[in-house]
Every structure is written in C-alpha cells, then in structure tokens.
Short mmCIF file of C-alpha atoms in Angstrom, two decimals:
data_model
loop_
_atom_site.label_atom_id
_atom_site.label_comp_id
_atom_site.label_asym_id
_atom_site.label_seq_id
_atom_site.Cartn_x
_atom_site.Cartn_y
_atom_site.Cartn_z
CA MET A 1 129.13 120.13 108.56
CA PRO A 2 125.81 121.73 109.56
CA LEU A 3 123.50 122.59 106.70
CA PRO A 4 123.17 126.38 106.21
CA PRO A 5 119.69 127.93 106.51
CA ARG A 6 117.39 127.85 103.52
CA TRP A 7 117.63 131.59 102.82
CA PHE A 8 121.42 131.26 102.51
CA ARG A 9 121.13 128.28 100.18
CA ARG A 10 118.68 130.15 97.95
CA ILE A 11 120.42 133.55 97.91
CA VAL A 12 124.06 132.38 97.93
CA LEU A 13 124.53 128.74 96.87
CA GLY A 14 122.05 128.79 93.97
CA PRO A 15 123.49 131.91 92.27
CA LEU A 16 127.01 130.61 92.91
CA MET A 17 126.20 127.43 90.99
CA VAL A 18 124.86 129.44 88.04
CA ALA A 19 127.97 131.66 88.12
CA LEU A 20 130.26 128.61 88.28
CA ALA A 21 128.53 127.13 85.23
CA ALA A 22 129.04 130.38 83.33
CA VAL A 23 132.74 130.46 84.29
CA LEU A 24 133.28 126.84 83.24
CA LEU A 25 131.60 127.38 79.87
CA ALA A 26 133.62 130.55 79.25
CA SER A 27 136.86 128.77 80.15
CA LEU A 28 136.34 125.78 77.84
CA PRO A 29 138.64 127.12 75.07
CA VAL A 30 141.52 127.18 77.59
CA LEU A 31 140.52 124.31 79.88
CA LEU A 32 139.93 121.57 77.32
CA PRO A 33 143.31 121.87 75.52
CA VAL A 34 145.10 121.64 78.87
CA VAL A 35 143.08 118.58 79.85
CA LEU A 36 143.70 116.98 76.45
CA VAL A 37 147.45 117.39 76.90
CA LEU A 38 147.45 116.00 80.44
CA SER A 39 145.03 113.09 79.91
CA PRO A 40 147.46 110.68 78.17
CA ILE A 41 149.98 111.20 80.98
CA LEU A 42 147.62 110.08 83.74
CA PRO A 43 146.50 106.45 84.21
CA GLY A 44 143.13 105.30 82.94
CA ARG A 45 141.34 105.55 79.61
CA LEU A 46 141.42 109.36 79.20
CA ARG A 47 140.31 109.52 82.83
CA LEU A 48 141.04 113.22 83.33
CA LEU A 49 139.24 114.23 80.16
CA ARG A 50 136.19 112.12 80.90
CA ILE A 51 135.94 113.20 84.53
CA THR A 52 136.41 116.86 83.56
CA TRP A 53 133.59 116.48 81.05
CA ALA A 54 131.38 114.83 83.68
CA VAL A 55 132.01 117.65 86.17
CA ILE A 56 131.26 120.36 83.58
CA VAL A 57 128.11 118.57 82.47
CA TYR A 58 126.90 118.22 86.06
CA VAL A 59 127.54 121.86 87.00
CA VAL A 60 125.87 123.18 83.82
CA TRP A 61 122.99 120.74 84.30
CA ASP A 62 122.52 121.89 87.89
CA ALA A 63 122.54 125.55 86.87
CA THR A 64 120.10 124.93 84.01
CA ALA A 65 117.75 123.07 86.35
CA LEU A 66 117.85 126.04 88.75
CA ILE A 67 116.88 128.41 85.95
CA VAL A 68 113.97 126.16 84.90
CA LEU A 69 112.83 125.85 88.53
CA PHE A 70 112.99 129.62 88.91
CA GLY A 71 110.71 129.90 85.88
CA LEU A 72 108.25 127.47 87.48
CA TRP A 73 108.36 129.50 90.67
CA LEU A 74 107.46 132.66 88.72
CA ALA A 75 104.71 130.84 86.81
CA SER A 76 103.21 129.56 90.07
CA GLY A 77 102.67 133.13 91.26
CA PHE A 78 106.05 133.55 92.99
CA GLY A 79 105.56 130.19 94.67
CA TRP A 80 101.93 130.77 95.66
CA LYS A 81 100.57 127.71 93.77
CA LYS A 82 103.69 125.54 93.70
CA ARG A 83 101.94 122.93 95.90
CA SER A 84 98.86 122.74 93.67
CA PRO A 85 98.30 119.46 91.76
CA ALA A 86 99.08 121.10 88.41
CA PHE A 87 102.41 122.50 89.55
CA GLN A 88 103.30 119.34 91.45
CA ARG A 89 102.84 117.45 88.19
CA ALA A 90 104.87 120.08 86.34
CA HIS A 91 107.70 119.61 88.82
CA TYR A 92 107.61 115.82 88.41
CA LEU A 93 107.76 116.24 84.62
CA ALA A 94 110.69 118.61 85.05
CA CYS A 95 112.34 116.10 87.37
CA GLY A 96 112.00 113.38 84.74
CA ALA A 97 113.48 115.63 82.05
CA PHE A 98 116.36 116.65 84.33
CA LEU A 99 117.22 113.04 85.17
CA GLN A 100 116.90 111.79 81.60
CA SER A 101 119.12 114.54 80.22
CA LEU A 102 121.80 114.05 82.89
CA TYR A 103 121.76 110.30 82.38
CA GLN A 104 122.16 110.61 78.61
CA LEU A 105 124.93 113.20 78.91
CA LEU A 106 126.98 111.21 81.43
CA ARG A 107 126.54 107.62 80.33
CA GLY A 108 128.79 108.00 77.30
CA ALA A 109 131.56 109.82 79.17
CA LEU A 110 131.54 107.31 82.02
CA ASN A 111 130.78 104.26 79.83
CA VAL A 112 127.99 102.94 82.03
CA ASP A 113 125.45 100.25 81.23
CA ILE A 114 122.39 99.54 83.37
CA GLU A 115 121.03 96.01 83.27
CA ILE A 116 117.82 95.11 85.10
CA VAL A 117 117.56 91.44 86.01
CA GLY A 118 115.12 89.26 87.93
CA THR A 119 111.50 90.36 88.21
CA ASP A 120 110.37 92.51 85.31
CA PRO A 121 109.82 95.92 86.95
CA ASP A 122 106.84 96.57 84.69
CA VAL A 123 105.20 93.63 86.45
CA ALA A 124 106.66 94.56 89.83
CA LEU A 125 105.10 98.02 89.63
CA PRO A 126 101.41 97.51 88.84
CA GLY A 127 98.79 100.23 89.22
CA ARG A 128 98.93 100.57 92.99
CA PRO A 129 100.97 102.63 95.46
CA GLU A 130 104.34 101.12 96.28
CA ILE A 131 106.93 101.39 99.04
CA VAL A 132 110.32 101.03 97.34
CA VAL A 133 113.00 99.70 99.69
CA CYS A 134 116.56 99.95 98.40
CA ARG A 135 120.04 99.16 99.68
CA HIS A 136 122.36 102.16 100.01
CA ALA A 137 125.83 101.93 98.47
CA GLY A 138 127.52 104.72 96.58
CA PRO A 139 126.43 108.26 95.64
CA GLY A 140 124.71 107.27 92.40
CA ASP A 141 122.20 104.70 93.62
CA SER A 142 119.50 107.24 94.45
CA PHE A 143 119.90 108.93 91.07
CA ILE A 144 119.62 105.68 89.10
CA LEU A 145 116.65 104.45 91.13
CA ILE A 146 114.68 107.70 90.88
CA HIS A 147 115.51 107.97 87.17
CA SER A 148 114.06 104.48 86.66
CA LEU A 149 110.93 105.18 88.70
CA VAL A 150 110.15 108.48 86.98
CA ASN A 151 111.16 107.81 83.39
CA ARG A 152 110.60 104.06 82.99
CA PHE A 153 107.55 103.51 85.16
CA ASP A 154 105.91 106.97 85.25
CA ARG A 155 105.90 107.04 89.06
CA GLU A 156 105.81 110.15 91.24
CA PRO A 157 108.29 109.28 94.00
CA ARG A 158 108.21 110.57 97.55
CA ILE A 159 111.73 110.22 98.88
CA VAL A 160 113.25 109.86 102.34
CA LEU A 161 116.90 110.91 102.11
CA LYS A 162 119.74 112.60 103.96
CA ASP A 163 119.54 116.32 104.60
CA ALA A 164 123.15 116.73 103.37
CA LEU A 165 121.90 116.37 99.78
CA GLN A 166 120.42 119.85 100.15
CA TRP A 167 123.95 121.18 99.60
CA ASP A 168 123.23 120.57 95.91
CA PRO A 169 121.19 123.65 94.87
CA ALA A 170 119.02 121.97 92.20
CA ILE A 171 118.22 118.96 94.37
CA ASP A 172 117.50 121.29 97.27
CA VAL A 173 115.04 123.47 95.35
CA LEU A 174 113.29 120.67 93.45
CA LEU A 175 112.79 118.18 96.27
CA ASN A 176 111.69 120.81 98.76
CA ARG A 177 108.78 121.52 96.41
CA LEU A 178 107.79 117.82 96.26
CA PRO A 179 106.69 115.38 98.99
CA THR A 180 110.12 114.65 100.45
CA ARG A 181 111.61 114.15 103.91
CA PHE A 182 115.20 115.18 104.50
CA ILE A 183 116.52 113.32 107.53
CA ALA A 184 119.50 114.36 109.64
CA PRO A 185 120.97 111.01 110.80
CA GLY A 186 122.24 111.07 114.36
CA ARG A 187 120.71 114.44 115.11
CA THR A 188 117.01 113.58 115.05
CA PRO A 189 115.34 111.31 117.63
CA GLY A 190 114.32 107.97 116.10
CA GLN A 191 110.64 108.36 116.91
CA ASP A 192 110.59 111.73 115.14
CA ILE A 193 112.12 110.16 112.03
CA GLU A 194 109.46 107.47 112.01
CA LYS A 195 106.74 110.11 112.39
CA GLN A 196 108.15 112.05 109.44
CA ILE A 197 108.18 108.90 107.31
CA PHE A 198 104.62 108.10 108.36
CA ASP A 199 103.48 111.61 107.42
CA VAL A 200 105.10 111.64 103.97
CA THR A 201 103.63 108.19 103.18
CA VAL A 202 100.01 108.99 104.07
CA GLY A 203 97.81 109.44 101.01
CA LEU A 204 99.91 107.59 98.42
CA ASP A 205 98.13 107.53 95.05
CA PRO A 206 98.24 104.55 92.65
CA ASN A 207 101.04 106.23 90.67
CA ASP A 208 103.07 107.19 93.78
CA ALA A 209 106.10 105.40 95.21
CA LEU A 210 107.67 106.08 98.58
CA VAL A 211 111.45 105.50 98.36
CA ILE A 212 113.26 104.55 101.54
CA PHE A 213 116.79 103.34 102.37
CA PRO A 214 116.49 101.38 105.66
CA GLU A 215 120.25 101.09 106.20
CA GLY A 216 120.36 104.82 106.91
CA GLY A 217 123.62 105.40 105.05
CA ASN A 218 126.07 104.08 102.48
CA PHE A 219 127.62 100.71 103.16
CA THR A 220 131.19 100.68 104.47
CA PRO A 221 132.94 97.92 106.43
CA LYS A 222 133.22 100.22 109.47
CA ARG A 223 129.52 101.05 109.37
CA ARG A 224 128.71 97.36 109.06
CA ILE A 225 130.58 96.62 112.31
CA LYS A 226 129.02 99.66 113.97
CA ALA A 227 125.52 98.49 113.01
CA ILE A 228 126.21 95.02 114.41
CA ASN A 229 127.54 96.48 117.66
CA ARG A 230 124.49 98.74 117.89
CA LEU A 231 122.19 95.71 117.74
CA ARG A 232 124.18 94.01 120.51
CA ALA A 233 124.05 97.17 122.64
CA LEU A 234 120.26 97.07 122.31
CA GLY A 235 120.23 93.44 123.46
CA LEU A 236 119.27 92.14 120.01
CA GLU A 237 121.81 89.32 119.88
CA LYS A 238 119.83 87.27 117.35
CA MET A 239 119.63 90.19 114.92
CA ALA A 240 123.33 90.92 115.47
CA ARG A 241 124.24 87.36 114.51
CA ARG A 242 122.06 87.61 111.42
CA ALA A 243 123.75 90.89 110.48
CA GLU A 244 127.17 89.22 110.84
CA ASN A 245 126.13 86.75 108.14
CA MET A 246 125.55 89.59 105.65
CA ARG A 247 128.78 90.82 104.04
CA HIS A 248 127.58 93.45 101.54
CA VAL A 249 124.82 95.33 103.38
CA LEU A 250 124.28 97.10 106.69
CA ALA A 251 121.79 95.76 109.20
CA PRO A 252 118.50 97.44 108.22
CA LYS A 253 116.63 99.70 110.63
CA PRO A 254 113.01 98.54 110.55
CA GLY A 255 111.35 101.56 112.17
CA GLY A 256 110.99 103.63 109.01
CA LEU A 257 109.62 100.76 106.92
CA ASN A 258 107.18 99.83 109.67
CA ALA A 259 105.95 103.44 109.79
CA ALA A 260 105.50 103.52 106.00
CA ILE A 261 103.55 100.24 105.96
CA GLU A 262 101.30 101.47 108.76
CA ALA A 263 100.67 104.70 106.84
CA ALA A 264 99.89 102.92 103.55
CA PRO A 265 98.47 99.44 104.33
CA ASP A 266 97.21 99.04 100.75
CA ALA A 267 100.66 99.60 99.22
CA GLY A 268 102.90 96.84 97.95
CA VAL A 269 106.60 96.70 98.73
CA ILE A 270 109.32 96.64 96.07
CA PHE A 271 112.79 95.56 97.20
CA VAL A 272 115.66 96.83 95.05
CA ALA A 273 119.28 95.71 94.95
CA HIS A 274 122.10 96.95 92.75
CA THR A 275 125.81 96.50 92.22
CA GLY A 276 128.35 98.61 90.40
CA LEU A 277 128.56 101.72 92.57
CA ASP A 278 129.67 100.07 95.79
CA LYS A 279 133.27 101.26 95.80
CA MET A 280 132.65 104.97 95.19
CA LEU A 281 132.45 106.15 98.80
CA THR A 282 135.30 108.67 99.20
CA VAL A 283 136.90 111.28 96.94
CA GLY A 284 139.80 108.88 96.38
CA ASP A 285 137.36 106.10 95.48
CA VAL A 286 135.62 108.34 92.95
CA TRP A 287 138.94 109.22 91.29
CA ARG A 288 139.93 105.56 91.05
CA GLU A 289 136.52 104.30 89.90
CA LEU A 290 135.59 107.03 87.41
CA PRO A 291 135.13 106.62 84.55
CA THR A 292 133.33 103.51 85.66
CA ASP A 293 133.58 101.39 82.49
CA LYS A 294 131.23 98.86 84.02
CA THR A 295 127.70 97.51 84.04
CA ILE A 296 125.43 98.50 86.91
CA MET A 297 122.98 95.71 87.65
CA MET A 298 119.62 96.22 89.34
CA SER A 299 117.06 93.70 90.54
CA PHE A 300 113.46 94.31 91.63
CA TRP A 301 111.32 92.00 93.79
CA SER A 302 107.63 92.70 94.32
CA VAL A 303 105.67 91.81 97.46
CA PRO A 304 101.89 92.40 97.25
CA PRO A 305 100.14 93.96 100.28
CA GLU A 306 98.49 90.68 101.31
CA GLU A 307 101.90 89.01 101.75
CA ILE A 308 103.33 91.68 104.06
CA PRO A 309 103.40 90.55 107.71
CA ARG A 310 100.90 92.30 109.95
CA SER A 311 102.76 92.66 113.23
CA GLU A 312 105.84 94.84 113.73
CA GLN A 313 107.94 91.98 115.08
CA GLU A 314 107.07 89.76 112.14
CA ARG A 315 108.02 92.59 109.80
CA VAL A 316 111.43 92.92 111.50
CA GLU A 317 112.16 89.24 110.80
CA TRP A 318 110.74 89.62 107.29
CA LEU A 319 112.95 92.64 106.54
CA PHE A 320 116.07 90.81 107.73
CA ASP A 321 115.07 87.82 105.58
CA TRP A 322 114.87 90.08 102.54
CA TRP A 323 118.13 91.80 103.40
CA LYS A 324 119.87 88.42 103.50
CA ARG A 325 118.37 87.65 100.10
CA ILE A 326 119.69 90.98 98.78
CA ASP A 327 123.11 90.24 100.29
CA ASP A 328 123.19 86.86 98.53
CA TRP A 329 122.15 88.49 95.25
CA ILE A 330 124.96 91.04 95.52
CA GLU A 331 127.47 88.25 96.17
CA ALA A 332 126.30 86.50 93.00
CA HIS A 333 126.24 89.65 90.82
CA GLN A 334 129.53 91.43 91.33
CA PRO A 335 130.18 94.33 88.89
CA GLN A 336 131.23 93.38 85.37
CA PRO A 337 133.19 95.53 82.88
CA ALA A 338 130.94 97.54 80.59
CA ARG A 339 130.78 96.88 76.87
CA PRO A 340 133.16 98.87 74.66
CA MET A 341 132.27 102.53 74.38
CA GLY A 342 129.82 103.44 71.65
CA PRO A 343 126.05 103.60 71.13
CA LYS A 344 124.28 101.52 73.73
CA ARG A 345 120.88 100.81 75.13
CA ASP A 346 119.75 99.81 78.60
CA ARG A 347 119.25 96.09 78.87
CA ARG A 348 116.44 94.38 80.71
#
C-alpha cells in the first residue's frame, strides 16, 4: 500500500492515534472485564489479556510520544530549530526515554528476557563511529537493537529502514527529525539507495552509529529462495551457492554496506545477530507467538576499521563470510523459553 503524503500523516494519522488512545483509556472499565472473562477460554497463558494490555500500552505510548514531540516542535520555534544540535540531542534523549518506557511496560506482559552473549558490547562499541550491521527477522528486532544502542551504550543512531514504518505516527515524526533514511524497497533504483546511505553516513561522530539491515527485509523461506534466484539471475553463481548454505538468513545485499564504509572509512563495523523474534512475520504468527514467554538472545561482533577489506569485491566476500557466521550462530542459539514471570533483569 502506498504511503500517504506527509501532510496527511501529520493532520490525520497523528490525531487519530491520540483519539484512539483516549477511546481505549475511556473504555477500560468495560473492556478489561470482558477480556478477563474470555481469557481463560482461549489457549495460552492469559494470551488475550496480555495481548490486549500490550496493544493498549503501545497505542497510549504512541499517543504520548506524539504529544511530547509536539511540545518539542513548539519549543524549537514551530520547527525552526529542530535540526539544531541542541534539539537533535533533545530528540535523542526523548527517543531513549520512549524506548525505555515501552520496553519496561511490555516486558512483563510478554514475559521477555534479553540475553547478550559473545563479545561484550561495551568493548565492541568503543569511542569511535560505528556501522551496525544486523540481520532482519521479525518486527521487534529494530526496536530491541535501537533500544540497546541508545540506552545501554549512549549512541545516537542513524537508521536506514523501510518507508512503511512511517505508518506509525510517533516513529514517523521522531525519525523524520533525526538523521534517517526511509527506503522504499523495489520502488527505488539501487544506485539511489546506495547514494542515500552514503549521504546519511557522512560525518559520523564518535558517539554515532549507522544502523543498516543488508538483507533488505525480514527473513522468510520464500524470500530466501527469491534472493538465491536473484543472485543466479545476475550471474553470481558462487554467491548463490553460498546463500544456499545459509538456512536462517537472506543473502545480504552488499551495496549499502559498501556505500556506508566508503562514507565513513574511520568507522568500525559491528555485526549483530539475534534469535527469538524469527517466527513473528504475519498477523497469525503474532497471535500464536504472543505473549512470547521466551528469551531473546543477541550477539555482537566488533571489527575495527583496519581489519575491513579495502576493495568492494573483497568486502562482498567478507560480508558473506560474516553472514555465514551469523547463520551458524543462529543455528546454535535457537530461542529458549523465558524464565517464569516475575521481576527480572537483562542478562549479559
């Protein structure tokens, strides 16, 4: 579905989200008793109640974020100074608060643990700009990764992500005020995408992190086959065979990462893998998987600038090598059930 123009998203979708939040809050005295009665009838550990709570929390969170962002817009002189360093920092601080609050509100209802294994990310993210390269599987991977970068490591991320995420009013408003590139897969020429990634990467500061997902979309078995066939259609038989040996990831597209490395030659590269969200790809998947009751595992690997290959072709081979390593890691770290519900802390 084509994305509506920005004026429509601001004038219609944003106020609709605030109105929906008000309606949900006003209906709680009627809605919750009905959900409480129906929950024991349906399968799962109070699935309906916990999912209803998660939906209400998300809608109210989104509406609250819009109100805070509107206040920042007024304070910046009706948007006049929203790109100034002070207001960019204010927006990153707001982003961190938004993500932290949403995470804390949802983790109990969904019974989610996050465990970081492998390289200590505090070591993997030293005081230099970084290009963060992550696999793409499930709707929550971006949220968890950005939450970690902002709130654990005090990074100011620049993100390359799908334009469809602008359907969410709070994400739309916030990220369009920060260094972000919304990409329309399949509708934008490849060279133009690489140019956009190059432009958003230029000028990374020591506390910045460019976040990129080189697969270009969430993993599904059909997309895996499509990516392999695409490589063969381009005459890249060797890469196609390598992609066939990877069961849990899509063949990566190296153009965006190459553009980012060219734009920030002094930046290191952080590869990120995760498991736990892989099966939540359709509405039916979300219903079956939520509440998750599982541990989401993340692993970081750090590559310093001096170890990054210099030529584009070498970097293609290097990226595929890393993607095979990520695929092997995923195979060895399949999702585990979460600990029993109750107070919990992230594990490292």
